[in-house]
């Protein structure tokens, strides 16, 4: 009798566990989809980068481009300032030459007397 109950119990457990169950859909159609890449990439494979690293690269490249533009603007401003200084120096030099020539011509006239 004990064996009969044991065999009956085992057979019902086996029947329940082996019965076909409807597979549960892990990804239903109405589930929200991720707007980013969810494919796993081996971290040791060639070209594998994390999302944070890519973001930092993009940010640094934009910063780099901005810094290049600022450097070019500074160089242009320095060139303009140098050109203005050169023009002023040329004007001063011409004025000094005129003054020297004006001073030397009357002196030459007085010396000839």
mmCIF file of C-alpha atoms in Angstrom:
data_model
loop_
_atom_site.group_PDB
_atom_site.id
_atom_site.type_symbol
_atom_site.label_atom_id
_atom_site.label_comp_id
_atom_site.label_asym_id
_atom_site.label_seq_id
_atom_site.Cartn_x
_atom_site.Cartn_y
_atom_site.Cartn_z
ATOM 1 C CA UNK A 1 0.000 0.000 0.000
ATOM 2 C CA UNK A 2 2.815 2.341 0.853
ATOM 3 C CA UNK A 3 4.473 1.535 -2.423
ATOM 4 C CA UNK A 4 1.250 2.209 -4.280
ATOM 5 C CA UNK A 5 0.895 5.673 -2.731
ATOM 6 C CA UNK A 6 4.537 6.421 -3.423
ATOM 7 C CA UNK A 7 4.252 5.339 -7.075
ATOM 8 C CA UNK A 8 1.034 7.319 -7.470
ATOM 9 C CA UNK A 9 2.631 10.413 -5.928
ATOM 10 C CA UNK A 10 5.744 10.159 -8.129
ATOM 11 C CA UNK A 11 3.670 9.643 -11.272
ATOM 12 C CA UNK A 12 1.473 12.689 -10.571
ATOM 13 C CA UNK A 13 4.513 14.858 -9.905
ATOM 14 C CA UNK A 14 6.134 13.605 -13.116
ATOM 15 C CA UNK A 15 2.928 14.191 -15.097
ATOM 16 C CA UNK A 16 2.570 17.730 -13.798
ATOM 17 C CA UNK A 17 6.210 18.618 -14.338
ATOM 18 C CA UNK A 18 6.424 17.074 -17.804
ATOM 19 C CA UNK A 19 3.193 18.534 -19.120
ATOM 20 C CA UNK A 20 3.548 21.051 -21.960
ATOM 21 C CA UNK A 21 3.416 24.565 -20.731
ATOM 22 C CA UNK A 22 2.829 27.565 -22.923
ATOM 23 C CA UNK A 23 6.192 29.342 -23.318
ATOM 24 C CA UNK A 24 6.261 32.728 -21.730
ATOM 25 C CA UNK A 25 7.285 35.538 -24.110
ATOM 26 C CA UNK A 26 10.218 37.378 -22.563
ATOM 27 C CA UNK A 27 10.020 40.239 -25.068
ATOM 28 C CA UNK A 28 6.371 41.098 -25.737
ATOM 29 C CA UNK A 29 5.596 43.346 -28.689
ATOM 30 C CA UNK A 30 4.190 46.156 -26.557
ATOM 31 C CA UNK A 31 7.208 46.390 -24.276
ATOM 32 C CA UNK A 32 9.247 49.620 -24.465
ATOM 33 C CA UNK A 33 12.359 49.353 -26.571
ATOM 34 C CA UNK A 34 15.713 50.792 -25.585
ATOM 35 C CA UNK A 35 16.912 53.710 -27.706
ATOM 36 C CA UNK A 36 20.529 52.630 -27.395
ATOM 37 C CA UNK A 37 22.611 49.674 -28.440
ATOM 38 C CA UNK A 38 22.136 46.754 -26.038
ATOM 39 C CA UNK A 39 24.374 44.280 -27.845
ATOM 40 C CA UNK A 40 27.008 42.858 -25.560
ATOM 41 C CA UNK A 41 30.566 43.413 -26.770
ATOM 42 C CA UNK A 42 33.518 41.568 -25.361
ATOM 43 C CA UNK A 43 35.617 44.099 -23.499
ATOM 44 C CA UNK A 44 38.793 42.506 -24.800
ATOM 45 C CA UNK A 45 37.788 42.500 -28.462
ATOM 46 C CA UNK A 46 39.247 45.029 -30.863
ATOM 47 C CA UNK A 47 37.300 48.257 -31.012
ATOM 48 C CA UNK A 48 35.381 47.659 -27.795
ATOM 49 C CA UNK A 49 34.714 50.899 -25.954
ATOM 50 C CA UNK A 50 32.285 51.719 -23.213
ATOM 51 C CA UNK A 51 29.535 54.282 -23.629
ATOM 52 C CA UNK A 52 31.180 56.594 -21.079
ATOM 53 C CA UNK A 53 34.504 56.527 -22.919
ATOM 54 C CA UNK A 54 32.849 57.348 -26.234
ATOM 55 C CA UNK A 55 30.975 60.224 -24.580
ATOM 56 C CA UNK A 56 34.200 61.590 -23.105
ATOM 57 C CA UNK A 57 35.923 61.330 -26.479
ATOM 58 C CA UNK A 58 33.133 63.271 -28.147
ATOM 59 C CA UNK A 59 33.124 65.921 -25.445
ATOM 60 C CA UNK A 60 36.870 66.274 -25.503
ATOM 61 C CA UNK A 61 36.928 66.547 -29.260
ATOM 62 C CA UNK A 62 34.345 69.349 -29.142
ATOM 63 C CA UNK A 63 36.358 71.061 -26.423
ATOM 64 C CA UNK A 64 39.472 70.517 -28.483
ATOM 65 C CA UNK A 65 37.865 72.071 -31.537
ATOM 66 C CA UNK A 66 36.658 75.023 -29.459
ATOM 67 C CA UNK A 67 40.114 75.508 -27.993
ATOM 68 C CA UNK A 68 41.628 75.433 -31.483
ATOM 69 C CA UNK A 69 39.220 78.142 -32.612
ATOM 70 C CA UNK A 70 40.060 80.244 -29.571
ATOM 71 C CA UNK A 71 43.788 79.800 -30.196
ATOM 72 C CA UNK A 72 43.395 80.879 -33.824
ATOM 73 C CA UNK A 73 41.403 83.934 -32.755
ATOM 74 C CA UNK A 74 44.103 84.859 -30.243
ATOM 75 C CA UNK A 75 46.799 84.503 -32.882
ATOM 76 C CA UNK A 76 44.863 86.730 -35.261
ATOM 77 C CA UNK A 77 44.412 89.353 -32.553
ATOM 78 C CA UNK A 78 48.125 89.244 -31.736
ATOM 79 C CA UNK A 79 48.993 89.657 -35.418
ATOM 80 C CA UNK A 80 46.681 92.663 -35.677
ATOM 81 C CA UNK A 81 48.215 94.224 -32.584
ATOM 82 C CA UNK A 82 51.731 93.638 -33.928
ATOM 83 C CA UNK A 83 50.814 95.170 -37.277
ATOM 84 C CA UNK A 84 49.381 98.221 -35.550
ATOM 85 C CA UNK A 85 52.536 98.567 -33.437
ATOM 86 C CA UNK A 86 54.694 98.279 -36.549
ATOM 87 C CA UNK A 87 52.668 101.003 -38.262
ATOM 88 C CA UNK A 88 53.033 103.263 -35.240
ATOM 89 C CA UNK A 89 56.773 102.578 -35.072
ATOM 90 C CA UNK A 90 57.142 103.398 -38.780
ATOM 91 C CA UNK A 91 55.238 106.651 -38.309
ATOM 92 C CA UNK A 92 57.445 107.583 -35.351
ATOM 93 C CA UNK A 93 60.567 106.709 -37.299
ATOM 94 C CA UNK A 94 59.434 108.855 -40.256
ATOM 95 C CA UNK A 95 58.632 111.755 -37.932
ATOM 96 C CA UNK A 96 62.080 111.462 -36.331
ATOM 97 C CA UNK A 97 63.701 111.445 -39.764
ATOM 98 C CA UNK A 98 61.761 114.535 -40.742
ATOM 99 C CA UNK A 99 62.796 116.263 -37.533
ATOM 100 C CA UNK A 100 66.413 115.296 -38.040
ATOM 101 C CA UNK A 101 66.398 116.454 -41.631
ATOM 102 C CA UNK A 102 64.701 119.686 -40.609
ATOM 103 C CA UNK A 103 67.324 120.258 -37.915
ATOM 104 C CA UNK A 104 70.246 119.459 -40.183
ATOM 105 C CA UNK A 105 69.182 121.707 -43.059
ATOM 106 C CA UNK A 106 69.156 124.986 -41.082
ATOM 107 C CA UNK A 107 72.407 124.047 -39.405
ATOM 108 C CA UNK A 108 74.007 123.463 -42.761
ATOM 109 C CA UNK A 109 72.781 126.864 -43.855
ATOM 110 C CA UNK A 110 74.236 128.534 -40.791
ATOM 111 C CA UNK A 111 77.526 126.757 -41.183
ATOM 112 C CA UNK A 112 78.000 128.020 -44.713
ATOM 113 C CA UNK A 113 77.836 131.619 -43.606
#
